[in-house]
C-alpha cells in the first residue's frame, strides 16, 4: 500500500470558504472548533500514519449537491452559493471548485460521487454522457492540483422517475438497458480518474409488493447486470474493487442487498465473489437490526470487507438519518474489526453523512467532518491500544483452545465421523462451561477509552 500525501490547498475562481484556512491538528486541549483534537494525519499508529489507516473520503452528494436540508416536509435550507449559476456545466464546475477547496482545506485524501452529483443529467442519454465526460476532465484537473484521489464513484440508478420500479431489477428490459448505459459511462469516468473502487448501491433494487414481483427473475437479472458491468470494467482497465453496499429497506420496502450475509450468499451463488467486496454503512447495519461491527465482522469473515460508509443512525428513528459519526465506543468496536482484518486495502472511510436541516452555515460542514474524523482517530488509538495490550485477543483464543490440538483439531480437519464423536461423548459429560466474561471484556473497552494516551 502506497503512502498517501497531504492535499495541496486549492481555490477555484472564487473562494467559497474564505474565512477558513487548512484545518490543523492542535491537540486535545485546543478550543479552536476548526482544528483537529485527535486526528493528526502524520501520527504513527501501529507503524502506519493515521492518514494511511483511515483513508478518509468526503461524499459529494451530501455536502455539495443541491439537496442539503430537504426532507419530505420542506425544501432545502442550505443555499449553497456554488449551485446558484443557471447553466448546468457552470454550476457543476463551481460545485467542483467548492468541493476541492473544502476537501483540500479539510485535508482528506479521497472523495466519492454519484454521476448526477457532479452534473445534472440533462434530458437525453447523449447529453448525460457528454456532461459526465466534461466533468471528468474538470475533476481530473482538480485531482491533479490537490493530490486528492477518487475512492469510488457510482451511478445514481434511483432518483430519476424512470427507475421507480427498479434499475437492474426493473420489470421492463428497456429500463435495464438504460441503467446499463449509465454504469458504462460511470466506469469510464472511474478509469479516467484512477478510481480505487466502484460502488453499486441498489437504491431501487427490491420490491414494494410481492403481488406484482417476480423476485427470482429480478435477482437473476441483477446478477447478469453485475457480470456485464464487471466484464466491461475489467476490459477498459479498471483494476480496483467492485463494491456492493447492503441496505435492508428504504426506499423500497425490501431491498435485495438486505445485509452483508445476504449479499455474500448472492455473490457466491452468482460466481461474482472474486471481483466484489462490500461497502458497509453504519446506518444500514442498524436498519437491518445489526450493529456496525456485526456487519463488518460478517464481511471480514468472508474476506469481503472492502470499504465503509461512515455515519450513524438515530437510536429512536427507524430510517437512514445519515448523521455524522460521533459515538466513540461504538467506533472502537468497528475499528477493532477493521484492524483485525489487516486494515483497508483499496477501501477507506467515506462520510456518507449530512448536516441536520437546521445547520445552515457552511462552517457547519467543517464542524461535522472534523468531529467525524476525530471520533475515528480516537477509536483508532483505543482499538490499537487494546490490540497491543492483547487481553481481548488472548481471551478469545483461549476460549477455542479445545480445537487447537487432539480430537478438536481432528474434528476441524473433518476426520471425525458422527459415530466417532458419539464415542468421544460417551466418556462423560462436557466439563463445566467457563464464563464468557462479557462484562469483564466490556470493562476492558471502557478502561482503554479512559486510559489510552491521546497522542
Ligand atoms: C443510501 C446510500 C447511498 C450510497 C451510494 O442510503 O448510502 O448514499 O452510499 O449510492
Ligand atoms: Ni452509503
Ligand atoms: Ni445510506
Short mmCIF file of C-alpha atoms and ligand atoms in Angstrom, two decimals:
data_model
loop_
_atom_site.label_atom_id
_atom_site.label_comp_id
_atom_site.label_asym_id
_atom_site.label_seq_id
_atom_site.Cartn_x
_atom_site.Cartn_y
_atom_site.Cartn_z
CA UNK A 1 0.00 0.00 0.00
CA UNK A 2 1.47 3.33 -1.05
CA UNK A 3 1.70 6.15 1.46
CA UNK A 4 -0.79 8.98 0.99
CA UNK A 5 0.40 12.57 0.80
CA UNK A 6 -1.18 15.71 2.32
CA UNK A 7 -3.55 17.53 -0.03
CA UNK A 8 -2.34 20.72 -1.71
CA UNK A 9 -4.70 23.65 -0.92
CA UNK A 10 -6.92 24.60 -3.85
CA UNK A 11 -9.19 27.54 -4.58
CA UNK A 12 -11.13 27.93 -7.80
CA UNK A 13 -12.01 31.21 -9.46
CA UNK A 14 -13.75 32.30 -6.29
CA UNK A 15 -13.32 31.11 -2.71
CA UNK A 16 -16.41 29.58 -1.10
CA UNK A 17 -14.90 29.19 2.37
CA UNK A 18 -12.92 32.45 2.54
CA UNK A 19 -12.59 32.78 6.31
CA UNK A 20 -11.34 29.23 6.82
CA UNK A 21 -7.78 28.01 6.29
CA UNK A 22 -6.37 24.49 6.25
CA UNK A 23 -7.58 22.54 9.30
CA UNK A 24 -4.62 21.77 11.55
CA UNK A 25 -4.09 19.28 14.34
CA UNK A 26 -3.92 21.27 17.59
CA UNK A 27 -4.24 18.54 20.21
CA UNK A 28 -6.88 17.69 22.77
CA UNK A 29 -6.61 20.92 24.75
CA UNK A 30 -7.34 23.17 21.80
CA UNK A 31 -10.62 25.07 21.98
CA UNK A 32 -10.50 26.01 18.31
CA UNK A 33 -13.61 24.46 16.71
CA UNK A 34 -11.84 24.49 13.35
CA UNK A 35 -8.94 22.28 14.44
CA UNK A 36 -8.44 18.56 14.93
CA UNK A 37 -8.16 17.49 18.55
CA UNK A 38 -7.10 13.89 17.86
CA UNK A 39 -6.71 13.34 14.12
CA UNK A 40 -3.07 14.03 13.39
CA UNK A 41 -2.57 12.75 9.85
CA UNK A 42 1.17 12.24 10.35
CA UNK A 43 0.94 10.47 13.73
CA UNK A 44 2.00 6.84 13.67
CA UNK A 45 -0.29 4.12 14.97
CA UNK A 46 0.98 0.55 14.72
CA UNK A 47 3.59 1.60 12.18
CA UNK A 48 1.27 3.49 9.83
CA UNK A 49 0.17 7.12 9.74
CA UNK A 50 -3.40 7.94 10.76
CA UNK A 51 -3.88 9.24 7.23
CA UNK A 52 -2.95 5.85 5.77
CA UNK A 53 -5.03 3.91 8.29
CA UNK A 54 -8.25 5.84 7.95
CA UNK A 55 -8.21 6.89 4.28
CA UNK A 56 -10.96 9.48 4.79
CA UNK A 57 -13.27 10.47 1.95
CA UNK A 58 -15.88 13.20 1.57
CA UNK A 59 -19.20 12.33 -0.10
CA UNK A 60 -20.06 14.79 -2.86
CA UNK A 61 -23.82 14.28 -2.66
CA UNK A 62 -24.47 15.22 0.94
CA UNK A 63 -22.13 18.18 1.11
CA UNK A 64 -22.12 19.83 -2.33
CA UNK A 65 -25.11 18.80 -4.45
CA UNK A 66 -28.38 20.70 -4.27
CA UNK A 67 -30.41 18.74 -1.75
CA UNK A 68 -28.99 19.88 1.56
CA UNK A 69 -31.62 20.17 4.24
CA UNK A 70 -34.62 18.99 2.26
CA UNK A 71 -36.99 16.47 3.80
CA UNK A 72 -40.50 15.19 2.99
CA UNK A 73 -41.94 18.29 4.67
CA UNK A 74 -39.91 21.07 3.15
CA UNK A 75 -37.24 22.17 0.68
CA UNK A 76 -33.54 22.72 1.12
CA UNK A 77 -32.48 25.14 3.85
CA UNK A 78 -28.82 25.35 2.90
CA UNK A 79 -28.38 27.67 -0.03
CA UNK A 80 -25.05 26.59 -1.48
CA UNK A 81 -23.57 29.58 -3.32
CA UNK A 82 -21.86 27.37 -5.92
CA UNK A 83 -25.24 25.99 -7.01
CA UNK A 84 -26.64 29.40 -7.97
CA UNK A 85 -25.28 29.51 -11.55
CA UNK A 86 -28.03 28.93 -14.08
CA UNK A 87 -26.45 26.68 -16.69
CA UNK A 88 -25.68 23.11 -15.73
CA UNK A 89 -22.00 22.99 -16.58
CA UNK A 90 -21.01 26.22 -14.85
CA UNK A 91 -22.97 25.13 -11.81
CA UNK A 92 -21.18 21.79 -11.90
CA UNK A 93 -17.75 23.38 -12.31
CA UNK A 94 -18.32 25.75 -9.41
CA UNK A 95 -19.53 22.84 -7.33
CA UNK A 96 -16.29 21.00 -8.15
CA UNK A 97 -14.32 24.10 -7.13
CA UNK A 98 -16.18 24.28 -3.83
CA UNK A 99 -15.73 20.55 -3.20
CA UNK A 100 -11.99 20.61 -3.85
CA UNK A 101 -11.49 23.81 -1.85
CA UNK A 102 -13.35 22.21 1.07
CA UNK A 103 -11.65 18.82 0.82
CA UNK A 104 -8.16 20.27 0.45
CA UNK A 105 -8.70 22.53 3.49
CA UNK A 106 -10.04 19.60 5.49
CA UNK A 107 -7.05 17.52 4.38
CA UNK A 108 -8.83 14.36 3.23
CA UNK A 109 -7.05 12.16 0.69
CA UNK A 110 -10.22 10.90 -1.08
CA UNK A 111 -13.71 11.73 -2.31
CA UNK A 112 -16.73 9.80 -3.66
CA UNK A 113 -19.53 10.77 -6.04
CA UNK A 114 -22.61 9.65 -7.98
CA UNK A 115 -22.69 10.65 -11.65
CA UNK A 116 -25.61 13.05 -11.14
CA UNK A 117 -23.95 14.69 -8.14
CA UNK A 118 -21.27 16.22 -10.31
CA UNK A 119 -23.66 17.41 -13.03
CA UNK A 120 -27.40 17.34 -13.75
CA UNK A 121 -28.09 14.55 -16.19
CA UNK A 122 -29.98 16.64 -18.78
CA UNK A 123 -32.76 15.34 -20.98
CA UNK A 124 -31.09 12.68 -23.11
CA UNK A 125 -28.55 9.92 -22.76
CA UNK A 126 -26.17 11.74 -25.12
CA UNK A 127 -26.35 14.94 -23.04
CA UNK A 128 -25.70 12.95 -19.89
CA UNK A 129 -22.70 11.19 -21.42
CA UNK A 130 -21.26 14.45 -22.74
CA UNK A 131 -21.63 16.25 -19.42
CA UNK A 132 -20.11 13.41 -17.45
CA UNK A 133 -17.12 13.34 -19.81
CA UNK A 134 -16.65 17.09 -19.49
CA UNK A 135 -16.92 16.94 -15.70
CA UNK A 136 -14.49 14.02 -15.62
CA UNK A 137 -11.96 16.34 -17.26
CA UNK A 138 -12.74 19.08 -14.68
CA UNK A 139 -12.42 16.64 -11.77
CA UNK A 140 -9.18 15.18 -13.15
CA UNK A 141 -7.66 18.69 -13.22
CA UNK A 142 -8.64 19.29 -9.62
CA UNK A 143 -7.40 15.88 -8.52
CA UNK A 144 -4.09 16.73 -10.19
CA UNK A 145 -3.92 20.14 -8.47
CA UNK A 146 -4.67 18.82 -4.97
CA UNK A 147 -3.47 15.20 -4.94
CA UNK A 148 -6.96 14.17 -3.76
CA UNK A 149 -7.97 10.81 -5.26
CA UNK A 150 -11.21 9.07 -6.15
CA UNK A 151 -12.08 6.44 -3.55
CA UNK A 152 -15.16 5.43 -5.56
CA UNK A 153 -17.91 6.62 -7.81
CA UNK A 154 -21.28 5.12 -8.57
CA UNK A 155 -24.28 5.54 -10.85
CA UNK A 156 -27.41 7.04 -9.35
CA UNK A 157 -29.97 4.47 -10.52
CA UNK A 158 -32.66 5.52 -8.06
CA UNK A 159 -33.60 9.23 -8.28
CA UNK A 160 -34.87 9.57 -11.85
CA UNK A 161 -38.55 8.53 -12.09
CA UNK A 162 -37.63 6.07 -14.86
CA UNK A 163 -36.21 3.88 -12.10
CA UNK A 164 -39.35 3.86 -9.97
CA UNK A 165 -39.74 0.08 -10.49
CA UNK A 166 -36.03 -0.65 -10.21
CA UNK A 167 -32.95 -0.35 -12.41
CA UNK A 168 -31.17 -3.68 -12.99
CA UNK A 169 -34.24 -5.37 -11.47
CA UNK A 170 -36.85 -3.43 -13.47
CA UNK A 171 -39.67 -5.50 -14.98
CA UNK A 172 -39.08 -3.68 -18.29
CA UNK A 173 -35.90 -4.56 -20.21
CA UNK A 174 -35.59 -1.09 -21.77
CA UNK A 175 -35.05 0.40 -18.30
CA UNK A 176 -32.41 -2.24 -17.51
CA UNK A 177 -30.56 -1.24 -20.68
CA UNK A 178 -30.83 2.46 -19.78
CA UNK A 179 -29.33 1.73 -16.35
CA UNK A 180 -26.50 -0.20 -18.03
CA UNK A 181 -25.70 2.82 -20.19
CA UNK A 182 -25.25 4.88 -17.03
CA UNK A 183 -22.99 2.31 -15.41
CA UNK A 184 -20.90 2.13 -18.60
CA UNK A 185 -20.35 5.90 -18.52
CA UNK A 186 -19.55 5.81 -14.80
CA UNK A 187 -16.98 3.04 -15.23
CA UNK A 188 -15.30 5.07 -17.97
CA UNK A 189 -15.21 8.10 -15.66
CA UNK A 190 -13.78 5.91 -12.90
CA UNK A 191 -10.95 4.62 -15.05
CA UNK A 192 -10.15 8.13 -16.33
CA UNK A 193 -9.97 9.36 -12.72
CA UNK A 194 -7.96 6.41 -11.39
CA UNK A 195 -10.73 5.28 -9.02
CA UNK A 196 -9.79 2.77 -6.35
CA UNK A 197 -13.24 1.15 -6.14
CA UNK A 198 -16.57 1.22 -7.94
CA UNK A 199 -19.80 1.02 -5.88
CA UNK A 200 -23.23 -0.46 -6.51
CA UNK A 201 -25.87 0.56 -4.05
CA UNK A 202 -29.20 -0.96 -5.11
CA UNK A 203 -31.37 2.02 -4.30
CA UNK A 204 -34.48 0.68 -6.03
CA UNK A 205 -33.37 -2.92 -6.47
CA UNK A 206 -36.08 -4.55 -4.40
CA UNK A 207 -39.85 -4.67 -4.31
CA UNK A 208 -42.72 -2.88 -2.70
CA UNK A 209 -45.18 -5.78 -3.00
CA UNK A 210 -44.69 -9.46 -3.83
CA UNK A 211 -48.08 -9.38 -5.56
CA UNK A 212 -46.55 -7.77 -8.66
CA UNK A 213 -42.95 -9.03 -8.41
CA UNK A 214 -41.03 -11.95 -9.89
CA UNK A 215 -38.27 -11.85 -7.31
CA UNK A 216 -36.32 -14.75 -8.80
CA UNK A 217 -36.15 -13.20 -12.26
CA UNK A 218 -35.27 -9.80 -10.83
CA UNK A 219 -32.33 -11.18 -8.87
CA UNK A 220 -31.07 -13.21 -11.83
CA UNK A 221 -31.18 -10.02 -13.88
CA UNK A 222 -29.27 -8.17 -11.18
CA UNK A 223 -26.54 -10.82 -11.39
CA UNK A 224 -26.43 -10.64 -15.21
CA UNK A 225 -26.18 -6.86 -14.96
CA UNK A 226 -23.31 -7.04 -12.45
CA UNK A 227 -21.46 -9.59 -14.58
CA UNK A 228 -21.74 -7.35 -17.65
CA UNK A 229 -20.51 -4.36 -15.61
CA UNK A 230 -17.59 -6.33 -14.21
CA UNK A 231 -16.57 -7.58 -17.64
CA UNK A 232 -16.75 -4.11 -19.18
CA UNK A 233 -14.88 -2.52 -16.27
CA UNK A 234 -12.07 -5.05 -16.47
CA UNK A 235 -11.94 -4.69 -20.29
CA UNK A 236 -11.29 -0.93 -20.05
CA UNK A 237 -8.62 -1.26 -17.40
CA UNK A 238 -10.47 -0.98 -14.06
CA UNK A 239 -8.22 -2.84 -11.64
CA UNK A 240 -9.87 -1.70 -8.41
CA UNK A 241 -12.54 -3.39 -6.31
CA UNK A 242 -16.22 -3.61 -7.16
CA UNK A 243 -18.26 -2.98 -4.03
CA UNK A 244 -21.86 -3.72 -3.14
CA UNK A 245 -23.40 -1.64 -0.37
CA UNK A 246 -26.03 -3.57 1.56
CA UNK A 247 -29.15 -1.89 2.91
CA UNK A 248 -32.30 -3.69 4.04
CA UNK A 249 -35.05 -1.21 3.16
CA UNK A 250 -35.60 2.39 2.12
CA UNK A 251 -36.50 3.40 -0.50
CA UNK A 252 -38.11 0.04 -1.37
CA UNK A 253 -39.90 -1.95 1.30
CA UNK A 254 -37.45 -4.80 0.83
CA UNK A 255 -34.08 -4.41 -0.86
CA UNK A 256 -32.38 -7.48 -2.33
CA UNK A 257 -28.99 -6.45 -0.89
CA UNK A 258 -30.51 -6.69 2.59
CA UNK A 259 -27.35 -7.10 4.69
CA UNK A 260 -23.80 -8.38 4.45
CA UNK A 261 -24.74 -12.06 4.85
CA UNK A 262 -27.40 -11.83 2.13
CA UNK A 263 -25.04 -10.13 -0.32
CA UNK A 264 -22.21 -12.58 0.39
CA UNK A 265 -24.54 -15.52 -0.36
CA UNK A 266 -25.75 -13.84 -3.55
CA UNK A 267 -22.21 -13.09 -4.79
CA UNK A 268 -21.10 -16.69 -4.23
CA UNK A 269 -24.21 -18.14 -5.85
CA UNK A 270 -23.72 -15.93 -8.88
CA UNK A 271 -19.98 -16.53 -9.34
CA UNK A 272 -19.13 -12.91 -8.52
CA UNK A 273 -17.21 -13.44 -5.28
CA UNK A 274 -13.78 -12.97 -6.88
CA UNK A 275 -14.39 -9.39 -8.06
CA UNK A 276 -16.79 -7.96 -5.49
CA UNK A 277 -16.45 -6.91 -1.89
CA UNK A 278 -18.73 -4.99 0.45
CA UNK A 279 -19.13 -1.35 1.35
CA UNK A 280 -20.57 -1.41 4.86
CA UNK A 281 -22.59 1.58 6.07
CA UNK A 282 -23.16 2.03 9.79
CA UNK A 283 -26.73 3.30 9.50
CA UNK A 284 -27.67 0.49 7.06
CA UNK A 285 -26.37 -2.03 9.59
CA UNK A 286 -28.64 -0.70 12.31
CA UNK A 287 -31.61 -0.61 9.91
CA UNK A 288 -31.03 -4.34 9.39
CA UNK A 289 -31.09 -4.83 13.19
CA UNK A 290 -27.34 -5.43 13.27
CA UNK A 291 -24.54 -3.47 14.85
CA UNK A 292 -21.99 -1.78 12.58
CA UNK A 293 -19.32 -4.13 13.97
CA UNK A 294 -21.51 -7.16 13.19
CA UNK A 295 -21.74 -6.21 9.52
CA UNK A 296 -18.01 -5.52 9.35
CA UNK A 297 -17.21 -8.85 11.00
CA UNK A 298 -19.55 -10.73 8.68
CA UNK A 299 -17.83 -9.16 5.66
CA UNK A 300 -14.37 -9.80 7.13
CA UNK A 301 -15.18 -13.47 7.81
CA UNK A 302 -15.99 -13.86 4.10
CA UNK A 303 -12.80 -11.96 3.09
CA UNK A 304 -15.08 -9.31 1.60
CA UNK A 305 -14.58 -6.29 3.82
CA UNK A 306 -13.91 -3.60 1.22
CA UNK A 307 -14.76 -0.12 2.45
CA UNK A 308 -17.09 1.72 4.81
CA UNK A 309 -19.70 4.46 4.67
CA UNK A 310 -19.30 6.20 7.99
CA UNK A 311 -22.35 7.73 9.64
CA UNK A 312 -24.77 6.98 12.44
CA UNK A 313 -28.49 6.49 12.78
CA UNK A 314 -30.76 7.82 15.45
CA UNK A 315 -31.43 5.31 18.22
CA UNK A 316 -35.16 6.09 18.17
CA UNK A 317 -35.89 6.77 14.49
CA UNK A 318 -36.09 3.85 12.09
CA UNK A 319 -34.67 5.32 8.92
CA UNK A 320 -31.35 6.30 7.34
CA UNK A 321 -30.78 9.61 9.17
CA UNK A 322 -27.16 9.77 7.93
CA UNK A 323 -25.80 11.70 10.90
CA UNK A 324 -22.08 12.21 11.29
CA UNK A 325 -20.42 9.56 13.46
CA UNK A 326 -19.58 10.76 16.97
CA UNK A 327 -20.08 7.69 19.16
CA UNK A 328 -16.51 6.70 20.02
CA UNK A 329 -17.25 3.47 21.99
CA UNK A 330 -19.24 2.18 19.02
CA UNK A 331 -16.44 3.11 16.61
CA UNK A 332 -13.85 1.33 18.78
CA UNK A 333 -15.66 -1.95 18.15
CA UNK A 334 -15.79 -1.18 14.41
CA UNK A 335 -12.11 -0.27 14.21
CA UNK A 336 -11.17 -3.41 16.16
CA UNK A 337 -12.73 -5.44 13.34
CA UNK A 338 -11.04 -3.35 10.64
CA UNK A 339 -7.60 -3.64 12.25
CA UNK A 340 -8.18 -7.33 12.93
CA UNK A 341 -8.79 -7.71 9.21
CA UNK A 342 -5.45 -6.07 8.39
CA UNK A 343 -6.86 -2.58 7.69
CA UNK A 344 -8.11 -1.19 4.40
CA UNK A 345 -6.52 -2.08 1.07
CA UNK A 346 -8.44 -0.25 -1.68
CA UNK A 347 -11.17 0.97 0.71
CA UNK A 348 -11.44 3.79 3.20
CA UNK A 349 -13.79 5.75 5.48
CA UNK A 350 -16.33 7.69 3.40
CA UNK A 351 -18.55 10.14 5.29
CA UNK A 352 -21.95 9.23 3.89
CA UNK A 353 -23.44 11.74 6.32
CA UNK A 354 -25.26 15.03 6.14
CA UNK A 355 -25.84 18.09 8.23
CA UNK A 356 -29.09 18.42 10.16
CA UNK A 357 -31.66 20.63 8.47
CA UNK A 358 -31.09 23.48 10.89
CA UNK A 359 -27.32 23.55 10.40
CA UNK A 360 -27.31 26.23 7.75
CA UNK A 361 -23.79 27.69 7.80
CA UNK A 362 -21.03 26.50 5.50
CA UNK A 363 -18.84 26.33 8.60
CA UNK A 364 -21.11 23.52 9.85
CA UNK A 365 -19.71 21.32 7.06
CA UNK A 366 -16.28 21.68 8.65
CA UNK A 367 -17.51 21.02 12.20
CA UNK A 368 -19.30 17.88 11.03
CA UNK A 369 -16.32 16.37 9.23
CA UNK A 370 -13.79 17.41 11.88
CA UNK A 371 -15.92 15.70 14.54
CA UNK A 372 -16.24 12.52 12.49
CA UNK A 373 -12.52 12.40 11.76
CA UNK A 374 -11.59 12.99 15.39
CA UNK A 375 -14.03 10.30 16.55
CA UNK A 376 -12.47 7.76 14.17
CA UNK A 377 -8.94 8.85 15.10
CA UNK A 378 -9.71 8.34 18.79
CA UNK A 379 -11.29 4.95 18.06
CA UNK A 380 -8.14 4.02 16.14
CA UNK A 381 -5.91 4.92 19.10
CA UNK A 382 -8.07 2.99 21.55
CA UNK A 383 -8.51 -0.06 19.32
CA UNK A 384 -4.79 -0.17 18.67
CA UNK A 385 -4.07 0.07 22.41
CA UNK A 386 -6.44 -2.82 23.07
CA UNK A 387 -4.71 -4.88 20.42
CA UNK A 388 -1.23 -4.08 21.75
CA UNK A 389 -2.34 -4.99 25.25
CA UNK A 390 -3.69 -8.24 23.84
CA UNK A 391 -6.14 -9.42 26.53
CA UNK A 392 -9.19 -9.46 24.24
CA UNK A 393 -7.40 -11.49 21.60
CA UNK A 394 -5.87 -13.82 24.15
CA UNK A 395 -9.24 -14.41 25.82
CA UNK A 396 -10.85 -15.26 22.50
CA UNK A 397 -8.01 -17.59 21.54
CA UNK A 398 -8.15 -19.39 24.86
CA UNK A 399 -11.93 -19.82 24.59
CA UNK A 400 -11.49 -22.00 21.49
CA UNK A 401 -8.34 -23.79 22.64
CA UNK A 402 -10.04 -27.21 22.57
CA UNK A 403 -9.88 -27.06 18.76
CA UNK A 404 -6.14 -26.38 18.67
CA UNK A 405 -4.95 -29.97 19.08
CA UNK A 406 -6.01 -33.55 19.61
CA UNK A 407 -9.58 -34.57 18.86
CA UNK A 408 -10.81 -30.98 18.44
CA UNK A 409 -8.22 -30.37 15.73
CA UNK A 410 -9.08 -33.72 14.08
CA UNK A 411 -12.76 -32.64 14.02
CA UNK A 412 -11.82 -29.38 12.31
CA UNK A 413 -9.89 -31.32 9.70
CA UNK A 414 -13.08 -33.30 9.01
CA UNK A 415 -11.56 -36.55 10.28
CA UNK A 416 -14.20 -37.49 12.86
CA UNK A 417 -17.47 -39.19 11.89
CA UNK A 418 -20.67 -38.79 13.85
CA UNK A 419 -20.08 -42.28 15.34
CA UNK A 420 -16.58 -41.27 16.44
CA UNK A 421 -17.98 -38.13 18.04
CA UNK A 422 -20.53 -40.23 19.89
CA UNK A 423 -17.78 -42.44 21.29
CA UNK A 424 -15.87 -39.38 22.48
CA UNK A 425 -19.01 -38.04 24.15
CA UNK A 426 -19.61 -41.36 25.94
CA UNK A 427 -16.52 -40.71 28.08
CA UNK A 428 -18.58 -38.34 30.27
CA UNK A 429 -20.38 -35.01 30.46
CA UNK A 430 -18.53 -31.99 28.98
CA UNK A 431 -16.58 -30.06 31.59
CA UNK A 432 -18.42 -27.19 33.24
CA UNK A 433 -18.64 -24.29 30.77
CA UNK A 434 -16.22 -21.46 31.50
CA UNK A 435 -17.53 -17.91 31.93
CA UNK A 436 -17.94 -15.85 28.75
CA UNK A 437 -16.78 -12.85 30.84
CA UNK A 438 -18.78 -10.38 28.78
CA UNK A 439 -18.89 -7.73 31.48
CA UNK A 440 -15.17 -8.02 32.13
CA UNK A 441 -14.47 -7.64 28.39
CA UNK A 442 -16.79 -4.64 28.10
CA UNK A 443 -14.95 -3.08 31.02
CA UNK A 444 -11.67 -3.51 29.14
CA UNK A 445 -13.03 -1.37 26.32
CA UNK A 446 -14.10 1.38 28.69
CA UNK A 447 -10.83 1.21 30.57
CA UNK A 448 -8.92 1.63 27.31
CA UNK A 449 -11.17 4.56 26.42
CA UNK A 450 -10.29 6.21 29.71
CA UNK A 451 -6.58 5.47 29.83
CA UNK A 452 -5.18 5.39 26.31
CA UNK A 453 -2.92 8.43 25.88
CA UNK A 454 -4.25 10.98 23.42
CA UNK A 455 -1.09 11.39 21.41
C1 LIG B 1 -28.09 5.44 0.61
C2 LIG B 1 -26.73 5.03 0.31
C3 LIG B 1 -26.06 5.79 -0.82
C4 LIG B 1 -24.85 5.05 -1.31
C5 LIG B 1 -24.36 5.47 -2.64
O1 LIG B 1 -28.66 5.10 1.64
O2 LIG B 1 -25.97 5.09 1.47
O3 LIG B 1 -25.74 7.09 -0.42
O4 LIG B 1 -23.80 5.14 -0.40
O5 LIG B 1 -25.31 5.36 -3.62
NI1 LIG B 2 -23.90 4.86 1.62
NI1 LIG B 3 -27.21 5.21 3.33
#
